[in-house]
Coordinates of C-alpha atoms and ligand atoms in Angstrom, one line a residue:
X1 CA 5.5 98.3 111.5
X2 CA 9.0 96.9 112.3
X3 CA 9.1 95.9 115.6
X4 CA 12.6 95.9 117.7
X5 CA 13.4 92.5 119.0
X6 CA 13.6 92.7 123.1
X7 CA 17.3 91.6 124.2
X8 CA 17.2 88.3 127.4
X9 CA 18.9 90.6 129.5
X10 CA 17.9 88.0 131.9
X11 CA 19.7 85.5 130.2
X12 CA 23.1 87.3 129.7
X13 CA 23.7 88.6 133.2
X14 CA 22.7 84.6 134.5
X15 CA 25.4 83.5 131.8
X16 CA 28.2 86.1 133.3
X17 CA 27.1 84.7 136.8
X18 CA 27.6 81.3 136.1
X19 CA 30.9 81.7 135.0
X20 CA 32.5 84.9 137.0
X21 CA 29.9 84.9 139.5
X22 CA 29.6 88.7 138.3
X23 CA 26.3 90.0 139.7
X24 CA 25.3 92.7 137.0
X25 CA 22.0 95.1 138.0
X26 CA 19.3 94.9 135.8
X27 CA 20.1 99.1 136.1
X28 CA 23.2 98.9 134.1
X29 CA 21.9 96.2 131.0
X30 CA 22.9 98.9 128.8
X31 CA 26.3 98.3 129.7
X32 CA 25.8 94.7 127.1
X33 CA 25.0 96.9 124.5
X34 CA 27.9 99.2 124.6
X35 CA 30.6 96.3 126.0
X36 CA 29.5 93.5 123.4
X37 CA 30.1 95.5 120.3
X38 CA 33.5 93.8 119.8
X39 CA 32.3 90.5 120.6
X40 CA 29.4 90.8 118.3
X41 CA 31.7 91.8 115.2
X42 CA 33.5 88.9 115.9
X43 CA 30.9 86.7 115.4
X44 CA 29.6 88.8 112.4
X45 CA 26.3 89.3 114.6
X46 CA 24.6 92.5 114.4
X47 CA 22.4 92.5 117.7
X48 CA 22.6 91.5 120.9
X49 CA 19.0 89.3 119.8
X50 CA 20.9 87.5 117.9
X51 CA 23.5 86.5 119.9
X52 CA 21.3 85.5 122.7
X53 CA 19.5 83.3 120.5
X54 CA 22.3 81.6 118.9
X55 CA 23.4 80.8 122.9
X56 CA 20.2 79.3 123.6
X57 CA 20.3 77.2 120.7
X58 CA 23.3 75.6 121.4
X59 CA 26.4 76.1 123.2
X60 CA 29.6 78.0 122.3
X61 CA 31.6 78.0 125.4
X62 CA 34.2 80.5 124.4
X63 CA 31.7 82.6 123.0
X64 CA 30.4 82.6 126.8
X65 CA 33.5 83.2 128.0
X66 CA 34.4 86.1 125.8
X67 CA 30.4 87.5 127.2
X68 CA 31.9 87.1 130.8
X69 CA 35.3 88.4 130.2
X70 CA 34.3 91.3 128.5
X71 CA 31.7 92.7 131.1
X72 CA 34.7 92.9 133.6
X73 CA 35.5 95.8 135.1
X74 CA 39.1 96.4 134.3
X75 CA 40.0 99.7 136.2
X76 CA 43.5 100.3 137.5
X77 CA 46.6 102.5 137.9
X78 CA 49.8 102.6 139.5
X79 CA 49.5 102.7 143.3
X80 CA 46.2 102.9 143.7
X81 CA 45.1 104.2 146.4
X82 CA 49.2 104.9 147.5
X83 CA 48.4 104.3 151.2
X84 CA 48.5 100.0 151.4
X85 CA 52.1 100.4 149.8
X86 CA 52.8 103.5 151.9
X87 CA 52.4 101.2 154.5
X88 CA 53.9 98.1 152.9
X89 CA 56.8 100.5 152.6
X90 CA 57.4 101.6 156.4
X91 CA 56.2 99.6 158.5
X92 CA 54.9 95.9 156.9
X93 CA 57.7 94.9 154.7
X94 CA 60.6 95.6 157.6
X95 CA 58.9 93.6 159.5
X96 CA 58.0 90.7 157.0
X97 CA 61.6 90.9 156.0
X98 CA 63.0 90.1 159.5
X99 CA 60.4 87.4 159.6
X100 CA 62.1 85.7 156.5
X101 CA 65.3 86.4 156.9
X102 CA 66.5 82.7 157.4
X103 CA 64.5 81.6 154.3
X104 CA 64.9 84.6 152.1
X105 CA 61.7 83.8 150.1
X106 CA 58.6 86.7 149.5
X107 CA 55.6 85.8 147.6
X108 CA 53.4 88.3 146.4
X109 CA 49.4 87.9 144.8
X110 CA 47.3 90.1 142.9
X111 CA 44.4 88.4 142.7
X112 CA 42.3 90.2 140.3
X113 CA 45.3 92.2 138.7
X114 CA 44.1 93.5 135.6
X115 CA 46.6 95.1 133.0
X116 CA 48.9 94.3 135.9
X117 CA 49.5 97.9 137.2
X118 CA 49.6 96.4 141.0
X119 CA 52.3 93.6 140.6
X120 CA 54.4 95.9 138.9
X121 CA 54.0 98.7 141.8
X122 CA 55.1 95.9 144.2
X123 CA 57.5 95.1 142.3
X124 CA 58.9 98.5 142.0
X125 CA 58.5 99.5 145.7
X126 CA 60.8 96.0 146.6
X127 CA 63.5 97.3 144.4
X128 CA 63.5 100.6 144.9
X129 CA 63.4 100.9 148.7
X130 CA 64.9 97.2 150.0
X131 CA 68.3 97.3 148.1
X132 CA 68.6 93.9 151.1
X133 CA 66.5 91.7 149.2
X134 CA 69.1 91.3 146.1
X135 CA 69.7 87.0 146.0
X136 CA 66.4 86.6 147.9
X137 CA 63.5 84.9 145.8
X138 CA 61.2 87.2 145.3
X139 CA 57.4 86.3 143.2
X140 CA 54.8 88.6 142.3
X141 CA 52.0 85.9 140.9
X142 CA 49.2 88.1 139.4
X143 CA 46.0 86.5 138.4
X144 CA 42.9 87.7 136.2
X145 CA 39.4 86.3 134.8
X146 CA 40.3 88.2 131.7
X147 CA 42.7 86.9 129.0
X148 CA 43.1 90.4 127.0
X149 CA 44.2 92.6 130.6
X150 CA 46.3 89.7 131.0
X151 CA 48.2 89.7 128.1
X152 CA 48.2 93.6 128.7
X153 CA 49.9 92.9 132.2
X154 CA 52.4 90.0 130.1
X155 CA 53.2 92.3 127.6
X156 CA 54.2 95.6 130.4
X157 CA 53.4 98.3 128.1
X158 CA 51.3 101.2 128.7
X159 CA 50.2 104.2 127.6
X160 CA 51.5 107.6 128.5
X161 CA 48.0 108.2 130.4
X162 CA 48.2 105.1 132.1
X163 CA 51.7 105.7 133.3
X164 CA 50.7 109.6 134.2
X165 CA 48.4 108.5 137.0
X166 CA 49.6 107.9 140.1
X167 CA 53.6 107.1 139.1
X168 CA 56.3 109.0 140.5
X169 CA 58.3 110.7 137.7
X170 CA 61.5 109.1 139.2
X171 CA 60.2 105.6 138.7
X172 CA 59.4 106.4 134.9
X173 CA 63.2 107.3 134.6
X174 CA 63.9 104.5 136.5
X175 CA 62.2 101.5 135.2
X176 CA 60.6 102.0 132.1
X177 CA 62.3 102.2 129.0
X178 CA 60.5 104.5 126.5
X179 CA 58.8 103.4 123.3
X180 CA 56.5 106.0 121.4
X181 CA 53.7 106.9 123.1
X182 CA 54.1 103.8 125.1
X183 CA 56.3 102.9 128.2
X184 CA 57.9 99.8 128.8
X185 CA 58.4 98.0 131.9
X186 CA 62.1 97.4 132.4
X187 CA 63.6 93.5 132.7
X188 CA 65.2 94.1 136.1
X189 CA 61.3 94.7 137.3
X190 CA 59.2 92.0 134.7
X191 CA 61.4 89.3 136.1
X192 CA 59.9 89.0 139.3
X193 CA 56.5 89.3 138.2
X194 CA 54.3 86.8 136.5
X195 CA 50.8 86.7 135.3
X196 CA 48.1 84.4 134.3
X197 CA 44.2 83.8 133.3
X198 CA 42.5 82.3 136.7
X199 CA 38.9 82.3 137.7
X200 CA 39.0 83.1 142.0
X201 CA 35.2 81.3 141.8
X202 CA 36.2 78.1 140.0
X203 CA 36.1 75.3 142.5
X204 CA 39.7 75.2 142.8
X205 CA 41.8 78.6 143.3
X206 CA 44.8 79.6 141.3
X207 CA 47.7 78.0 143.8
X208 CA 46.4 75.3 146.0
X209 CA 49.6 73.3 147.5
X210 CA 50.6 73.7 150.8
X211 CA 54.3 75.1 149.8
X212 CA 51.8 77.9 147.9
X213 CA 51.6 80.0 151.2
X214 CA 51.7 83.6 150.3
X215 CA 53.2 86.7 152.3
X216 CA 51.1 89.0 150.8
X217 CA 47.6 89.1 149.3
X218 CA 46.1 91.8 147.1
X219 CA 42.2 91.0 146.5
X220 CA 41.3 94.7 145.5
X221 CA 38.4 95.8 144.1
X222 CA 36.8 92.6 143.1
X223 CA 34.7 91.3 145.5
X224 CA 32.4 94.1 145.0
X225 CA 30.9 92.2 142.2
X226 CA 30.6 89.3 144.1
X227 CA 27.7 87.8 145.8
X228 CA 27.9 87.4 150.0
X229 CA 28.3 83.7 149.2
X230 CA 31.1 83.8 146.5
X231 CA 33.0 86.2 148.8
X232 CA 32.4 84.1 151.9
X233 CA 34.2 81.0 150.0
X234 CA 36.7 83.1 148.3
X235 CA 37.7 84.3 151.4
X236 CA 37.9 80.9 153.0
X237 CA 40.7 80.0 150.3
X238 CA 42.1 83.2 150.9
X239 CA 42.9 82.6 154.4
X240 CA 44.2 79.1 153.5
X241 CA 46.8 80.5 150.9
X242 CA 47.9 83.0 153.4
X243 CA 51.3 82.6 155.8
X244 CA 50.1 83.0 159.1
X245 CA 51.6 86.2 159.8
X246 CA 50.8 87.1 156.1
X247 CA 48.9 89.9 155.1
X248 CA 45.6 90.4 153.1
X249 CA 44.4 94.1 151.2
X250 CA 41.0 94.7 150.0
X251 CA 39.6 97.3 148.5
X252 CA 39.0 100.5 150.6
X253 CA 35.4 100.3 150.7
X254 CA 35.4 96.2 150.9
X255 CA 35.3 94.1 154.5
X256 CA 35.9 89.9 154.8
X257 CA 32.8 88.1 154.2
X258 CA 33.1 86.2 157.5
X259 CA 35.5 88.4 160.3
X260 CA 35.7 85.5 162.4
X261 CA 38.8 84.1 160.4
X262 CA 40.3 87.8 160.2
X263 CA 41.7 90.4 162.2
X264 CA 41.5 93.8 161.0
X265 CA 44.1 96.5 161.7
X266 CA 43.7 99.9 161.1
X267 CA 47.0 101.4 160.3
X268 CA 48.7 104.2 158.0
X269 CA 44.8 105.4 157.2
X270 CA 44.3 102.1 155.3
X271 CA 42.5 98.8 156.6
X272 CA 44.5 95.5 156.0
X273 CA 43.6 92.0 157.3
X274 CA 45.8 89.0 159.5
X275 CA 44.5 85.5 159.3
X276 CA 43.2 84.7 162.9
X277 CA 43.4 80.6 163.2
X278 CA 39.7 79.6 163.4
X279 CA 38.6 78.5 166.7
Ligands
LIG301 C1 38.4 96.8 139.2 S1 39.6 95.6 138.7 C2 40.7 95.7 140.1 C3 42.2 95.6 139.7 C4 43.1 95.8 140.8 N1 43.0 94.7 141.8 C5 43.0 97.1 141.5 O1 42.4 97.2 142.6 O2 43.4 98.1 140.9 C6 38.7 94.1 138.9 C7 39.3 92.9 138.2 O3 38.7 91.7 138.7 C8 38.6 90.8 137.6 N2 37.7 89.8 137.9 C9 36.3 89.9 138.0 N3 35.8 88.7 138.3 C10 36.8 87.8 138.4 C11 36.9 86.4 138.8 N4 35.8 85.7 139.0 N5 38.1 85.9 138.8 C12 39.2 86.6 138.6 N6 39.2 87.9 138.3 C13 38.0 88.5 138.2 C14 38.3 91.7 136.4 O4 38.6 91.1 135.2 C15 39.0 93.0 136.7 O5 40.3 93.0 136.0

């Protein structure tokens, strides 16, 4: 009788830790069978068996890197969860404003941006709602583990479902140009906005210099998959990269691994985070 050969499940989700620091639960292995096909076909493979024998027998980093990348979680929209840029809106960005008036700079991160959806929200609240901020220099840096959701976010296109949730229908109009069944980000928003592959768990973060300081830090919906470790020292570089009187999101449900270095205020029924100088 044919017998079916027993995937290293073990194996996989201790390769996708090693290089995203993922932590996958033995409950959802299936998820390698279903998110792998691609990579599998790629690789003219036609089991997951097979592929974790070929990586034990010798290494194939991009291979490994394509295993990581594509066991990410990439979901997104416009706005999500509307009430940190309801906030930004009123009461944050006024004040932030003020704060910079003399050096006219803003620097934005979406750490963990996926197709993008967040940078270009930011982007689109600046423009549309602080006219003032024409001449200043304003940077929206958007990071990601994943090369494909980051050529997504480079190339601004989405699809009409992608654009139907959570977008006003006035900022459709306003800066997207139409393109089949696709919208297009307008130039007057792109410019501002710029994206790149980075790992947040790879010894060095994404922007490191001093002059790097940012206003604003979106670190949404990522460290979930993180260990208590990863997201202590994530968090450490975190507070580093932020202006003192900067401001850091997380995901609703997600707190600082160590509150010591952070101040939590509850505003605008959303959570966001100061720096607190470490005593
Ligand atoms: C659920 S999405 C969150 C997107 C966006 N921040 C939001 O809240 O809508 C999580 C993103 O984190 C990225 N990610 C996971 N591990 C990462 C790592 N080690 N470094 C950088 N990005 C990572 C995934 O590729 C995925 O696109």
């Amino acid at each position: 009788m044919l017998q079916a050969a027993t995937v290293d499940y073990v194996y996989l989700r201790q390769l996708v830790y090693g290089l995203s620091q993922n932590v996958l639960d033995p409950s959802r292995d299936y998820l390698f069978d279903t998110r792998l096909t691609k990579v599998l076909r790629n690789h003219g493979m036609t089991g997951l068996d097979e592929l974790v024998q070929h990586l034990k027998m010798r290494k194939d980093p991009l291979l490994e890197r394509s295993i990581a990348e594509a066991m990410t979680i990439n979901e997104t929209s416009f706005f999500r969860d509307s009430r940190p840029f309801e906030l930004l809106r009123t009461d944050l960005l006024p004040k932030l404003i003020e704060a910079r008036r003399s050096v006219r700079t803003l620097r934005f991160w979406s750490a963990a941006c996926s197709t993008g959806q967040e940078g270009y929200s930011t982007a689109m609240l600046l423009l549309e709602h602080f006219p003032q901020l024409a001449g200043w220099n304003i940077r929206i840096e958007g990071t990601d583990l994943c090369a494909e959701v980051v050529h997504r976010a480079q190339a601004a296109s989405y699809h009409r479902i992608e654009i139907n949730r959570g977008l006003p229908a006035r900022f459709v109009v306003r800066y997207f140009d139409h393109a089949g069944e696709d919208w297009v980000v307008k130039p007057e928003v792109r410019k501002v906005c710029n994206f790149r592959q980075a790992n947040l768990c790879s010894p060095q973060l994404p922007f490191n210099r001093a002059e790097d300081k940012f206003d604003v830090i979106f670190l949404r919906n990522v460290m979930l998959y993180f260990s208590q470790e990863t997201r202590r020292t994530l968090l450490a570089g975190i507070h580093r990269l932020l202006a003192p009187d900067g401001i850091l999101f997380l995901g609703s449900s997600e707190q600082p691994a160590d509150p010591s270095i952070w101040t939590a205020v509850l505003a605008g029924g959303t959570c966001h985070f100061k720096p607190r100088v470490p005593s």
